[in-house]
PDB file of C-alpha atoms and ligand atoms in Angstrom:
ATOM      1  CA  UNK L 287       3.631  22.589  11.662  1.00 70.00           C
ATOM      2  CA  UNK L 288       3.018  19.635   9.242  1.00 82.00           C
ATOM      3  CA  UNK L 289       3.559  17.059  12.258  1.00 88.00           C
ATOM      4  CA  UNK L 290       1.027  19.282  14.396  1.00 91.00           C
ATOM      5  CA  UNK L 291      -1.562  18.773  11.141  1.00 91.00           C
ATOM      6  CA  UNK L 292      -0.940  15.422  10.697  1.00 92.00           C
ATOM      7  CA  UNK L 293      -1.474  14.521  14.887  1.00 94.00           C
ATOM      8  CA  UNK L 294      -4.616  16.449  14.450  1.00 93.00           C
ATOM      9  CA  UNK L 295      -5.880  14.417  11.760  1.00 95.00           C
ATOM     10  CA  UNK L 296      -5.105  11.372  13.374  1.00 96.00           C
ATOM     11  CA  UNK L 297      -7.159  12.608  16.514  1.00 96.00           C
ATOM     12  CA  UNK L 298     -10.236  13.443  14.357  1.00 94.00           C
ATOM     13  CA  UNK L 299      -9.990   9.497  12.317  1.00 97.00           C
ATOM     14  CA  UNK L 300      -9.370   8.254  15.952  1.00 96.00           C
ATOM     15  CA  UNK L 301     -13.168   9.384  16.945  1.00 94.00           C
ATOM     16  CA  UNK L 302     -14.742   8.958  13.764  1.00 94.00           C
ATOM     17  CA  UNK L 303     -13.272   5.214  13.817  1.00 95.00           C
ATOM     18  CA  UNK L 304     -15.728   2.415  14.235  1.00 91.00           C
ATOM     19  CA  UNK L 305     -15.347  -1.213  14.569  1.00 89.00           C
ATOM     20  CA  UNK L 306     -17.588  -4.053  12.885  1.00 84.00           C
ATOM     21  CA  UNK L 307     -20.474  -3.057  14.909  1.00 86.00           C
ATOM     22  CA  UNK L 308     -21.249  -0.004  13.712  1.00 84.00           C
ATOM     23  CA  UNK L 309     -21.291  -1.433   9.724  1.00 88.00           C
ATOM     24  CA  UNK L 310     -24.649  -2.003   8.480  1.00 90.00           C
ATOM     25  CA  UNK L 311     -22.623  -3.158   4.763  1.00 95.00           C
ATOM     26  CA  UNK L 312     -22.717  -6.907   4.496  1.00 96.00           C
ATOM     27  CA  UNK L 313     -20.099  -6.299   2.143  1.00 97.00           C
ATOM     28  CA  UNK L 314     -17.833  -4.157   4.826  1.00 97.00           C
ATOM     29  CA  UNK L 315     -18.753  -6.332   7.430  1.00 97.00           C
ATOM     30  CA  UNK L 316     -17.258  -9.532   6.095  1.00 97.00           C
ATOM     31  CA  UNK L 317     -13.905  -7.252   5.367  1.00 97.00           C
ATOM     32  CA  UNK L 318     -13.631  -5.799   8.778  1.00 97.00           C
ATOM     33  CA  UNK L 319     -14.309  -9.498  10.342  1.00 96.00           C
ATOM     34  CA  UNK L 320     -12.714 -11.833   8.059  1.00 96.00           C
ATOM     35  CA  UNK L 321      -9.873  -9.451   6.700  1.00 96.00           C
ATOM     36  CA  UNK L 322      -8.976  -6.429   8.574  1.00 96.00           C
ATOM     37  CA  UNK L 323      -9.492  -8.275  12.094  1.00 95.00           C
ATOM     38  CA  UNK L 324      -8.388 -11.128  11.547  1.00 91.00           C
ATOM     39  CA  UNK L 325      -5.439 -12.873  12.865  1.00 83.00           C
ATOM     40  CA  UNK L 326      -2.741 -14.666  11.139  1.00 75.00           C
ATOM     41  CA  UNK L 327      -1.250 -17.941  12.132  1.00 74.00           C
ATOM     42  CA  UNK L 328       2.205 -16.780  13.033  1.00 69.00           C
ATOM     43  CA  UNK L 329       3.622 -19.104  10.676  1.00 78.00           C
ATOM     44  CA  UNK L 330       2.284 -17.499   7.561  1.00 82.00           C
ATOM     45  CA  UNK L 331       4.707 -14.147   7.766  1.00 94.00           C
ATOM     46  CA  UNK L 332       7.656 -15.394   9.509  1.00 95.00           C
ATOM     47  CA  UNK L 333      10.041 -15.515   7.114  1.00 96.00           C
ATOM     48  CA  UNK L 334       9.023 -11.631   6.242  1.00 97.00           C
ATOM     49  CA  UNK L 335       9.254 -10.679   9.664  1.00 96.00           C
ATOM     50  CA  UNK L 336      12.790 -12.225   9.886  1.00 97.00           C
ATOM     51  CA  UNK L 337      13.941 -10.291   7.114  1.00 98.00           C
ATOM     52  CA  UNK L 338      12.365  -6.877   8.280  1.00 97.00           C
ATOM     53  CA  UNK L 339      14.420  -7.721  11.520  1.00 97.00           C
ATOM     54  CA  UNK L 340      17.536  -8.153   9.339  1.00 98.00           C
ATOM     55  CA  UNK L 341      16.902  -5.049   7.092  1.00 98.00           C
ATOM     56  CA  UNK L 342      16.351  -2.896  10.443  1.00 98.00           C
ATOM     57  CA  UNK L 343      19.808  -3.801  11.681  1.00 97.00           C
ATOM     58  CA  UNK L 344      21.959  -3.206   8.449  1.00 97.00           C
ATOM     59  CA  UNK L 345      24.711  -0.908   8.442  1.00 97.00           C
ATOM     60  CA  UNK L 346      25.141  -1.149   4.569  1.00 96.00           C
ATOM     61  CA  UNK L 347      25.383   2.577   3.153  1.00 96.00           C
ATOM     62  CA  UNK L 348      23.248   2.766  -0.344  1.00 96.00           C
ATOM     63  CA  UNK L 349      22.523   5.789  -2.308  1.00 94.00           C
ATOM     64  CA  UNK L 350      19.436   6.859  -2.704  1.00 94.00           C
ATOM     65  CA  UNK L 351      17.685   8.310  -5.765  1.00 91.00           C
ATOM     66  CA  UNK L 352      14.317   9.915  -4.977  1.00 84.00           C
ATOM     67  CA  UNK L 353      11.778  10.134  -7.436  1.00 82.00           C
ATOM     68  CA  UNK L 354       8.783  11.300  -5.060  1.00 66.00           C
ATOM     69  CA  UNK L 355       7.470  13.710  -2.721  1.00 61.00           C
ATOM     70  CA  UNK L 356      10.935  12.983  -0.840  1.00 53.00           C
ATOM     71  CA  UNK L 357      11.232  11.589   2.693  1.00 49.00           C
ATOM     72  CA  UNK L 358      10.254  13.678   5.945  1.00 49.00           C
ATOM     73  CA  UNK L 359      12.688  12.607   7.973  1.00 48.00           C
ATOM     74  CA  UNK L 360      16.025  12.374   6.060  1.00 47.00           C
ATOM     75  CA  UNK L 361      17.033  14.327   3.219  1.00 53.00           C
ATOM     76  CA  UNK L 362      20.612  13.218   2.787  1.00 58.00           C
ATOM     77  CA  UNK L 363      20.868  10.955  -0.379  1.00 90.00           C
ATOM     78  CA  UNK L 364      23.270   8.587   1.683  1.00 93.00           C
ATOM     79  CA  UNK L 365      21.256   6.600   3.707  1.00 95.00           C
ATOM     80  CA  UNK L 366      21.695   2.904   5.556  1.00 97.00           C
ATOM     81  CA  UNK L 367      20.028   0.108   4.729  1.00 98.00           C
ATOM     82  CA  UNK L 368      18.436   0.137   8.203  1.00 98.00           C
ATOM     83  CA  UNK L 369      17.001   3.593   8.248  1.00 97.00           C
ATOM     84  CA  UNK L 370      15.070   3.208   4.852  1.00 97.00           C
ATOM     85  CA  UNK L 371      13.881  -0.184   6.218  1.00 97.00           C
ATOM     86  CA  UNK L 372      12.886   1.576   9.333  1.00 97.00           C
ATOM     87  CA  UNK L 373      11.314   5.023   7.672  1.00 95.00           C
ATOM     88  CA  UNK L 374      10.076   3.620   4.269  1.00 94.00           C
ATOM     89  CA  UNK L 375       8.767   0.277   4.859  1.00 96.00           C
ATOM     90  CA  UNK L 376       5.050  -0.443   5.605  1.00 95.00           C
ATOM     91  CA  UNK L 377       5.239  -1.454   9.199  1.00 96.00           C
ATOM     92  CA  UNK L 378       4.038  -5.753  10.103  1.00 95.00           C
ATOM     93  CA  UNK L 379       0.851  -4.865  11.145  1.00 96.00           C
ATOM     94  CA  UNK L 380      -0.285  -3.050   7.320  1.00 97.00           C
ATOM     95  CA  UNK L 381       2.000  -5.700   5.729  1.00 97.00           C
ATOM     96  CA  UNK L 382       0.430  -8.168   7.279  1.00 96.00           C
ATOM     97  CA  UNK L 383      -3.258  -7.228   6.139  1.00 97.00           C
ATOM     98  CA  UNK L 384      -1.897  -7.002   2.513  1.00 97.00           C
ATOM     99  CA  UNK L 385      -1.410 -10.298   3.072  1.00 96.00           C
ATOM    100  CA  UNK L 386      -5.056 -11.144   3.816  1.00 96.00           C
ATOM    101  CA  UNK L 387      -6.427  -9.121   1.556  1.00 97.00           C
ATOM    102  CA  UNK L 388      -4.962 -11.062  -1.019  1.00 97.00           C
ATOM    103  CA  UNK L 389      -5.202 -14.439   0.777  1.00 96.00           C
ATOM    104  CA  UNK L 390      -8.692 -13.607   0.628  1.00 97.00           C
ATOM    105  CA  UNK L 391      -9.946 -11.689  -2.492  1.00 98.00           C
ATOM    106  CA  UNK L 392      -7.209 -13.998  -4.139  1.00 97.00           C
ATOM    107  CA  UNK L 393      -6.292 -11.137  -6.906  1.00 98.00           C
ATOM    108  CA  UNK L 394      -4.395 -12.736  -9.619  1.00 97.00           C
ATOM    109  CA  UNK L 395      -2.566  -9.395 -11.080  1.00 98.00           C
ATOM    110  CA  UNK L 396      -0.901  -6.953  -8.623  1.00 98.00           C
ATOM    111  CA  UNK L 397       1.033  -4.036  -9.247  1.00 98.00           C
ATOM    112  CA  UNK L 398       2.420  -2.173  -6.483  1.00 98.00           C
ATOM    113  CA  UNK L 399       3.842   1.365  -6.556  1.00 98.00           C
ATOM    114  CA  UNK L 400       6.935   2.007  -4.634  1.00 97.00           C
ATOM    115  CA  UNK L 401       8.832  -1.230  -4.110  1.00 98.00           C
ATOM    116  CA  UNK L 402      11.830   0.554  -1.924  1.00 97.00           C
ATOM    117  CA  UNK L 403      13.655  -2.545  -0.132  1.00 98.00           C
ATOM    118  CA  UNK L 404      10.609  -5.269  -1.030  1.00 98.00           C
ATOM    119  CA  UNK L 405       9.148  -5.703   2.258  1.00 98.00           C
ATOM    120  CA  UNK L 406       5.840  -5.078   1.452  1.00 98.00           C
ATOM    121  CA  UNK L 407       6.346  -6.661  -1.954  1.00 98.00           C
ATOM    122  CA  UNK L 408       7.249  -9.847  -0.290  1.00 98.00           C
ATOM    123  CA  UNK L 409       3.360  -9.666   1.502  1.00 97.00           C
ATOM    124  CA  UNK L 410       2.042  -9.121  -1.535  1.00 98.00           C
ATOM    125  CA  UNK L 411       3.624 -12.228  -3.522  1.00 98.00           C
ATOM    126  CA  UNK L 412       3.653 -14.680  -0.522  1.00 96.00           C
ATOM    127  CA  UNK L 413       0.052 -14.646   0.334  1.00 96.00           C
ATOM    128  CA  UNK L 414      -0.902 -16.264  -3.321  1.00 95.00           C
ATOM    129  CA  UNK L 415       2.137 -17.799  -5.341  1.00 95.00           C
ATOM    130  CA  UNK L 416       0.091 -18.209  -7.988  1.00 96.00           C
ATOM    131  CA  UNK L 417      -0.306 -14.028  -8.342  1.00 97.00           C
ATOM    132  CA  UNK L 418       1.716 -12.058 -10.915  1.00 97.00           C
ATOM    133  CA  UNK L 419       2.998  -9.331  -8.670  1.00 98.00           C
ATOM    134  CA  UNK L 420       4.220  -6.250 -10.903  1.00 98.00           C
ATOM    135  CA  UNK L 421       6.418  -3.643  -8.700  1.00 98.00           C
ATOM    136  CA  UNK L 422       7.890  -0.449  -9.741  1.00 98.00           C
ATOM    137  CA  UNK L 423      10.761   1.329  -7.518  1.00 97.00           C
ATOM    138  CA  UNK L 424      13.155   4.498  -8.939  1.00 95.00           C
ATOM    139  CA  UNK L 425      16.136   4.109  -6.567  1.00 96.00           C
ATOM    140  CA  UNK L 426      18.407   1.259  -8.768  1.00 96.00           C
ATOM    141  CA  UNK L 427      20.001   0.781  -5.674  1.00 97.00           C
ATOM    142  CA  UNK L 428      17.536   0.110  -3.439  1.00 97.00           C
ATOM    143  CA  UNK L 429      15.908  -1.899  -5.890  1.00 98.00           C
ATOM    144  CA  UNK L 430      18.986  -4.172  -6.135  1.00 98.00           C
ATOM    145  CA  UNK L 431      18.572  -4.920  -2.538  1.00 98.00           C
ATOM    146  CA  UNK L 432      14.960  -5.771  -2.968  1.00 98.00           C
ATOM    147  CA  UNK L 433      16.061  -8.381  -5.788  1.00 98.00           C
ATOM    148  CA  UNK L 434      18.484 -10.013  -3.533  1.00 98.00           C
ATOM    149  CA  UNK L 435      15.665  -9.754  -0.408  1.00 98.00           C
ATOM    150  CA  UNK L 436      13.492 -11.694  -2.985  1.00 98.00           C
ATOM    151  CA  UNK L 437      15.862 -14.441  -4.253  1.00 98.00           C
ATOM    152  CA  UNK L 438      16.482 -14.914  -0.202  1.00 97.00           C
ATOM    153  CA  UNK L 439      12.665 -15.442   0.483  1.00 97.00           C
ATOM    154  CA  UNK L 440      12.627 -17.899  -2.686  1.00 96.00           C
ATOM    155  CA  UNK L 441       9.883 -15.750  -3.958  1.00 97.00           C
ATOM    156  CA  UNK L 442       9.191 -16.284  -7.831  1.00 96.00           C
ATOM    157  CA  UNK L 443       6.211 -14.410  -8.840  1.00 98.00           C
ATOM    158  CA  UNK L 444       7.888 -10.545  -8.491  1.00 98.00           C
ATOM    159  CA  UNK L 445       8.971  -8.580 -11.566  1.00 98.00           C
ATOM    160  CA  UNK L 446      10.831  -5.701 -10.519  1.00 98.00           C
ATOM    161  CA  UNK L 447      10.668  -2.892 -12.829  1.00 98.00           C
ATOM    162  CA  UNK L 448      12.946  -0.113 -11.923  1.00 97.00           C
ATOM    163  CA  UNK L 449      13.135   3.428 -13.422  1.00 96.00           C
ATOM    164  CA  UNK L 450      11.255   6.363 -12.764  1.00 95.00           C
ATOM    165  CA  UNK L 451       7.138   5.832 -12.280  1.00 96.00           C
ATOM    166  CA  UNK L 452       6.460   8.633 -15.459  1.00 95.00           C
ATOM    167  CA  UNK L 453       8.601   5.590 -17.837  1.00 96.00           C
ATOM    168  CA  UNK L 454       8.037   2.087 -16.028  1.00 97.00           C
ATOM    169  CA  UNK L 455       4.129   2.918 -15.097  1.00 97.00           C
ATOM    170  CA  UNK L 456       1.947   2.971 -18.242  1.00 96.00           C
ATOM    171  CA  UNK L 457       4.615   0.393 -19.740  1.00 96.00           C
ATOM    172  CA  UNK L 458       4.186  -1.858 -17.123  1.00 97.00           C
ATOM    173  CA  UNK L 459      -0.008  -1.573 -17.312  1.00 96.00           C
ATOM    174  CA  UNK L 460       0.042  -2.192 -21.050  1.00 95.00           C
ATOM    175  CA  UNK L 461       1.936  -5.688 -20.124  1.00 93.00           C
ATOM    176  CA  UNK L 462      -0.707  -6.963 -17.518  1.00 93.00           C
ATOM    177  CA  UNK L 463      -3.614  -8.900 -18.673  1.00 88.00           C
ATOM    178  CA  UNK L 464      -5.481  -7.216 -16.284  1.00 93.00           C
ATOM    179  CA  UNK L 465      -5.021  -5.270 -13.025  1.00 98.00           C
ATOM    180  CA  UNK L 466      -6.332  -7.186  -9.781  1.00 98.00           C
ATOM    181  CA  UNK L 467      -5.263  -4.802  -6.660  1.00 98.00           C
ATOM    182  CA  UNK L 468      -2.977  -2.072  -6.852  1.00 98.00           C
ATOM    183  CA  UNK L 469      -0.787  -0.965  -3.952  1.00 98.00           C
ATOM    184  CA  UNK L 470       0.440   2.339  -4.623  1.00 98.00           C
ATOM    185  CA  UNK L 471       2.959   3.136  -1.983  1.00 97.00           C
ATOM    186  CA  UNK L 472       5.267   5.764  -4.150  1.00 92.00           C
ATOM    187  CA  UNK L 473       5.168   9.428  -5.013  1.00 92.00           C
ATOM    188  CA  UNK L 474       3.014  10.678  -1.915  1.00 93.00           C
ATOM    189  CA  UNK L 475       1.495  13.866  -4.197  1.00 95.00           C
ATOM    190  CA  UNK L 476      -1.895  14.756  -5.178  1.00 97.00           C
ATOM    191  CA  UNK L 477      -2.041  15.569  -8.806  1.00 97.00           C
ATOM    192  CA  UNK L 478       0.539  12.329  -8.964  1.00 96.00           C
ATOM    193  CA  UNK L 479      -1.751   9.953  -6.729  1.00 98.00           C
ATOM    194  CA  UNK L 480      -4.991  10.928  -8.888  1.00 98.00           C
ATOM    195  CA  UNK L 481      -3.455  10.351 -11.991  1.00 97.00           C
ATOM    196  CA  UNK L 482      -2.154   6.838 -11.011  1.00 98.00           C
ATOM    197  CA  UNK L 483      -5.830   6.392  -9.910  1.00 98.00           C
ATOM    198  CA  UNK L 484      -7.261   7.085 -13.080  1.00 98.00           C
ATOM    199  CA  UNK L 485      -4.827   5.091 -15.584  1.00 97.00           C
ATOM    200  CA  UNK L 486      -4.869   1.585 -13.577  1.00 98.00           C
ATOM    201  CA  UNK L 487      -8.865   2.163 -13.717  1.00 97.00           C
ATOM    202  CA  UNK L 488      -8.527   2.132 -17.751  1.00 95.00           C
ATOM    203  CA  UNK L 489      -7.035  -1.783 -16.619  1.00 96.00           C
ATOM    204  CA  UNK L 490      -9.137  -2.327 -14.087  1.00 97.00           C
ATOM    205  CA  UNK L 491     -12.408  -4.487 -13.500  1.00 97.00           C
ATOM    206  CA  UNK L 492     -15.344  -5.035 -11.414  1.00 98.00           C
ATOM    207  CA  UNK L 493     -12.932  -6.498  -8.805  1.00 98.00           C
ATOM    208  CA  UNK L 494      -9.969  -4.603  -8.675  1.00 98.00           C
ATOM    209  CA  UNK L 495      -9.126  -3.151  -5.340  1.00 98.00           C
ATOM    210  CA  UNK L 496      -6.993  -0.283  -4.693  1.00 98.00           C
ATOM    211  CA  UNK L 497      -4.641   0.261  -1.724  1.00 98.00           C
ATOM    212  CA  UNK L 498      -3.335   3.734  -1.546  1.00 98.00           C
ATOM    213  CA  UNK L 499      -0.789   4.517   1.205  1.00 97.00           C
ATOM    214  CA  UNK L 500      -0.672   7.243   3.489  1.00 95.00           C
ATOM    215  CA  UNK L 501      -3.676   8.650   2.374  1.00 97.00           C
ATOM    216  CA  UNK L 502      -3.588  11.334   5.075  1.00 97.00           C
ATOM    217  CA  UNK L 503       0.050  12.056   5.445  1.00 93.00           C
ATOM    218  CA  UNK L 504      -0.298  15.313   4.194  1.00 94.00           C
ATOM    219  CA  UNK L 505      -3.174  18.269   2.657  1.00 94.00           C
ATOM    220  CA  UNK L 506      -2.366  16.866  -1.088  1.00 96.00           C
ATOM    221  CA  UNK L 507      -2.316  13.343  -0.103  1.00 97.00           C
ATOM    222  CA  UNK L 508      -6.103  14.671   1.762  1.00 96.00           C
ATOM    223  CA  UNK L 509      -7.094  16.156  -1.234  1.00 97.00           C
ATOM    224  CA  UNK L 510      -6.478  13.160  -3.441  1.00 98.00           C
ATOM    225  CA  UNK L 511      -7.819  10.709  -1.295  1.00 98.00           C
ATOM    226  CA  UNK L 512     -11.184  12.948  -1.284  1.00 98.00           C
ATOM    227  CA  UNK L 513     -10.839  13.197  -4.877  1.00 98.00           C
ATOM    228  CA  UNK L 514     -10.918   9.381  -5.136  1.00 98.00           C
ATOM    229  CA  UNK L 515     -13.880   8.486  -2.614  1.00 98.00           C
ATOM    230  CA  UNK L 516     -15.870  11.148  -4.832  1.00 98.00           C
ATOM    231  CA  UNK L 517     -14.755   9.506  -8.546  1.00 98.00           C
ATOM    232  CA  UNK L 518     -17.653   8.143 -10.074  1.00 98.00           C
ATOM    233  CA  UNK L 519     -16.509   4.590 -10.803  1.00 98.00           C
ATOM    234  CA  UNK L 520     -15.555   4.342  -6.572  1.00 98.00           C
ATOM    235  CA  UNK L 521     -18.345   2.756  -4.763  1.00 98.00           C
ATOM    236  CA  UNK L 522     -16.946   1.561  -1.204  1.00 98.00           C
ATOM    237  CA  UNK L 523     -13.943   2.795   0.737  1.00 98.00           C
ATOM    238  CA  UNK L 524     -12.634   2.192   3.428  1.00 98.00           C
ATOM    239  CA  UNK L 525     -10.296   4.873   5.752  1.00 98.00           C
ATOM    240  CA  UNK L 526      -7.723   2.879   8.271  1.00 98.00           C
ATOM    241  CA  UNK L 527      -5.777   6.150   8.701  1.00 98.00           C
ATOM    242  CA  UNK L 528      -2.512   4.914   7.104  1.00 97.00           C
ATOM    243  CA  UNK L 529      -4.099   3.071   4.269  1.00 98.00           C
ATOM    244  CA  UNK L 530      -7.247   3.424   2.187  1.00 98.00           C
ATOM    245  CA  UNK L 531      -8.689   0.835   0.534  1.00 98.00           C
ATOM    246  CA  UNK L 532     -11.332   1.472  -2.643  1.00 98.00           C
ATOM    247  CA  UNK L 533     -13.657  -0.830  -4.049  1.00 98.00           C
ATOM    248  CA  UNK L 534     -15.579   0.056  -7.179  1.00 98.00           C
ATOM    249  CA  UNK L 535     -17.822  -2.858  -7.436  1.00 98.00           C
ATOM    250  CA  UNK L 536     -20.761  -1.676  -9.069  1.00 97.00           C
ATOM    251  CA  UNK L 537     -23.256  -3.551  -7.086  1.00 97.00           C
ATOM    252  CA  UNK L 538     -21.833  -1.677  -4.090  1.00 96.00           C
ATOM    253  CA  UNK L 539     -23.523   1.269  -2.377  1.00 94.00           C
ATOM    254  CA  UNK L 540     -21.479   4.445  -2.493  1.00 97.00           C
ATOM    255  CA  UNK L 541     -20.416   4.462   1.004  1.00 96.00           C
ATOM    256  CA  UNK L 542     -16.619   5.646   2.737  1.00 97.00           C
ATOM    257  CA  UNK L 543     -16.436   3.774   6.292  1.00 97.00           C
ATOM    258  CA  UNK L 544     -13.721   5.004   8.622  1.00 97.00           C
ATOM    259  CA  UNK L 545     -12.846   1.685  10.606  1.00 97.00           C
ATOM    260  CA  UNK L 546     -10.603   1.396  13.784  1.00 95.00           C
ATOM    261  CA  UNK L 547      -7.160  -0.647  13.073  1.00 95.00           C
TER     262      UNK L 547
HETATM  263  C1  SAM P 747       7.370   4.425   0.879  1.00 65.93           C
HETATM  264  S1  SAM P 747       8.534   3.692  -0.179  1.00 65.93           S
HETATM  265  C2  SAM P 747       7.806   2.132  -0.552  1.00 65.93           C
HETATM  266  C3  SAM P 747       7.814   1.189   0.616  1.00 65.93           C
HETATM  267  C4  SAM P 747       7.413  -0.210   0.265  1.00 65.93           C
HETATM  268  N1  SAM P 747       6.159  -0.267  -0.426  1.00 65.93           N
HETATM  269  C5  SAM P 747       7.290  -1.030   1.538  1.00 65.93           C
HETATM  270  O1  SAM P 747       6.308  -0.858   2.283  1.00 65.93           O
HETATM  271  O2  SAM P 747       8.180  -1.847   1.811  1.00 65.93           O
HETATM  272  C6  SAM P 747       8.260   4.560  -1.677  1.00 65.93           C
HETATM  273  C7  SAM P 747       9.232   4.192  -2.791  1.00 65.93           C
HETATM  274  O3  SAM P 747       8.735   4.740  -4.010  1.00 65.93           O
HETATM  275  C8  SAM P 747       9.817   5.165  -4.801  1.00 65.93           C
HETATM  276  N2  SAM P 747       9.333   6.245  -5.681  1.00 65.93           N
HETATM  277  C9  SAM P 747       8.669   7.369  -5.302  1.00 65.93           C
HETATM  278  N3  SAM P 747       8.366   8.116  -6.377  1.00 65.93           N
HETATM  279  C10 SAM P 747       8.833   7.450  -7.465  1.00 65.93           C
HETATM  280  C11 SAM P 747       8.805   7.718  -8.861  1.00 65.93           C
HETATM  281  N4  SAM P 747       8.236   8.809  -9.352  1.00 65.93           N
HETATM  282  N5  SAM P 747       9.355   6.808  -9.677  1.00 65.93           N
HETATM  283  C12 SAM P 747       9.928   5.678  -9.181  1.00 65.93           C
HETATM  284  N6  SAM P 747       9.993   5.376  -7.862  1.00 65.93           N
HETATM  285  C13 SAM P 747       9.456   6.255  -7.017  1.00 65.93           C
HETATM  286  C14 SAM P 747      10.862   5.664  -3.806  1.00 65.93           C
HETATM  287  O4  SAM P 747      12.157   5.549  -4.367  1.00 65.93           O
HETATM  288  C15 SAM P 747      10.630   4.751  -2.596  1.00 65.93           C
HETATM  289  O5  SAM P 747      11.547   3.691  -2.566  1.00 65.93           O
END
């Protein structure tokens, strides 16, 4: 029944989507054109790609510890390496506009959510080594793997923070200077997803962008994401079906696009 919802949702974003076009925003329009269609040079993600490849192929066996609104597709705690890489990772193509979001809004302080093996953690810290990127994961052992996936990468400007979001959030928040963009990819629930919302705002600044995953992946995540396009400090958002991205730039209009990707 959920999977029939969830197609059904997908059909209705699929015919409100509009391209560039359609976007009267000068704002929106240089995102869709310059960031959301744009292509990289094949170079830039390479090294991300190869490791995805690698992850997707492990056999390893790792325990996992689940913090969240669980996993869809497997239950079991016992998982391989190359099913969570498969099932939990963002796929290239949203990893891959991280990456350009950051290459360029150049945020300076990044926490993301959910770090699970570090795949999308390695878009976020590549694009700009200069970035502090903050990322919280539960599962100690997937979160060793994500270590070693960073040390392989050479990447230098990750803390990992592991432990459960309700100890490691609000710790890790007090520690940033400020908070830049915020990926949250973890603990898919509604009253969970609003309060994460509202406590990086209390860090947050005319800049800061927000990336919340799966925004329609199910009637809580729905609920949420309406809950967040009608919070008075968001101005723009924008709906790519498996991501939303908010803006609460005051000089913005307070407009929600739903853009084809
Ligand atoms: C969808 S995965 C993240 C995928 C990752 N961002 C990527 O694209 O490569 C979500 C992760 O959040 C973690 N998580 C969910 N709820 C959590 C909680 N309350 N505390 C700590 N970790 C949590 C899970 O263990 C899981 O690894």
């Amino acid at each position: 029944m959920k999977a029939i919802q969830f197609i059904f949702r997908y059909i209705n974003y699929f015919f409100k989507a509009k391209n560039h076009h359609s976007v009267q925003s000068p704002f929106v329009f240089q995102l869709v054109t310059k960031v959301i269609n744009k292509k990289l040079k094949e170079k830039d993600c390479i090294e991300i790609e190869q490791l995805r490849k690698e992850l997707c192929k492990s056999e390893i066996d790792i325990n996992i510890t689940d913090f969240g609104a669980g996993s869809n597709i497997n239950k079991s705690n016992k998982r391989k390496v190359k099913d969570v890489a498969k099932n939990s990772a963002k796929s290239s193509k949203f990893g891959q506009l991280l990456y350009r979001i950051i290459d360029f809004y150049n945020p300076k302080n990044i926490l993301e959510l959910g770090t699970s093996l570090g795949v999308s953690s390695c878009y976020l810290a590549k694009s700009n080594g200069n970035s502090n990127v903050f990322t919280l994961e539960g599962c100690p052992e997937t979160a060793k793997i994500a270590k070693e996936n960073f040390e392989k990468l050479g990447i230098k400007n990750i803390n990992l923070i592991v432990g459960n979001f309700k100890d490691t959030f609000d710790e890790t928040l007090n520690k940033m200077d400020s908070l830049d963009l915020a990926f949250i990819d973890g603990n898919h629930q509604e009253k969970a997803t609003i309060e994460y919302f509202n406590n990086c705002l209390e860090k947050s600044n005319n800049n800061t962008i927000f990336v919340f995953d799966d925004i329609h992946w199910s009637e809580g995540m729905e609920n949420a994401w309406k809950h967040i396009q009608n919070h008075p400090k968001t101005s723009t958002t924008i709906d790519l079906f498996f991501v939303g991205i908010v803006f609460i730039k005051s000089e913005l209009t307070k407009e929600h696009f739903t853009i084809r990707f």
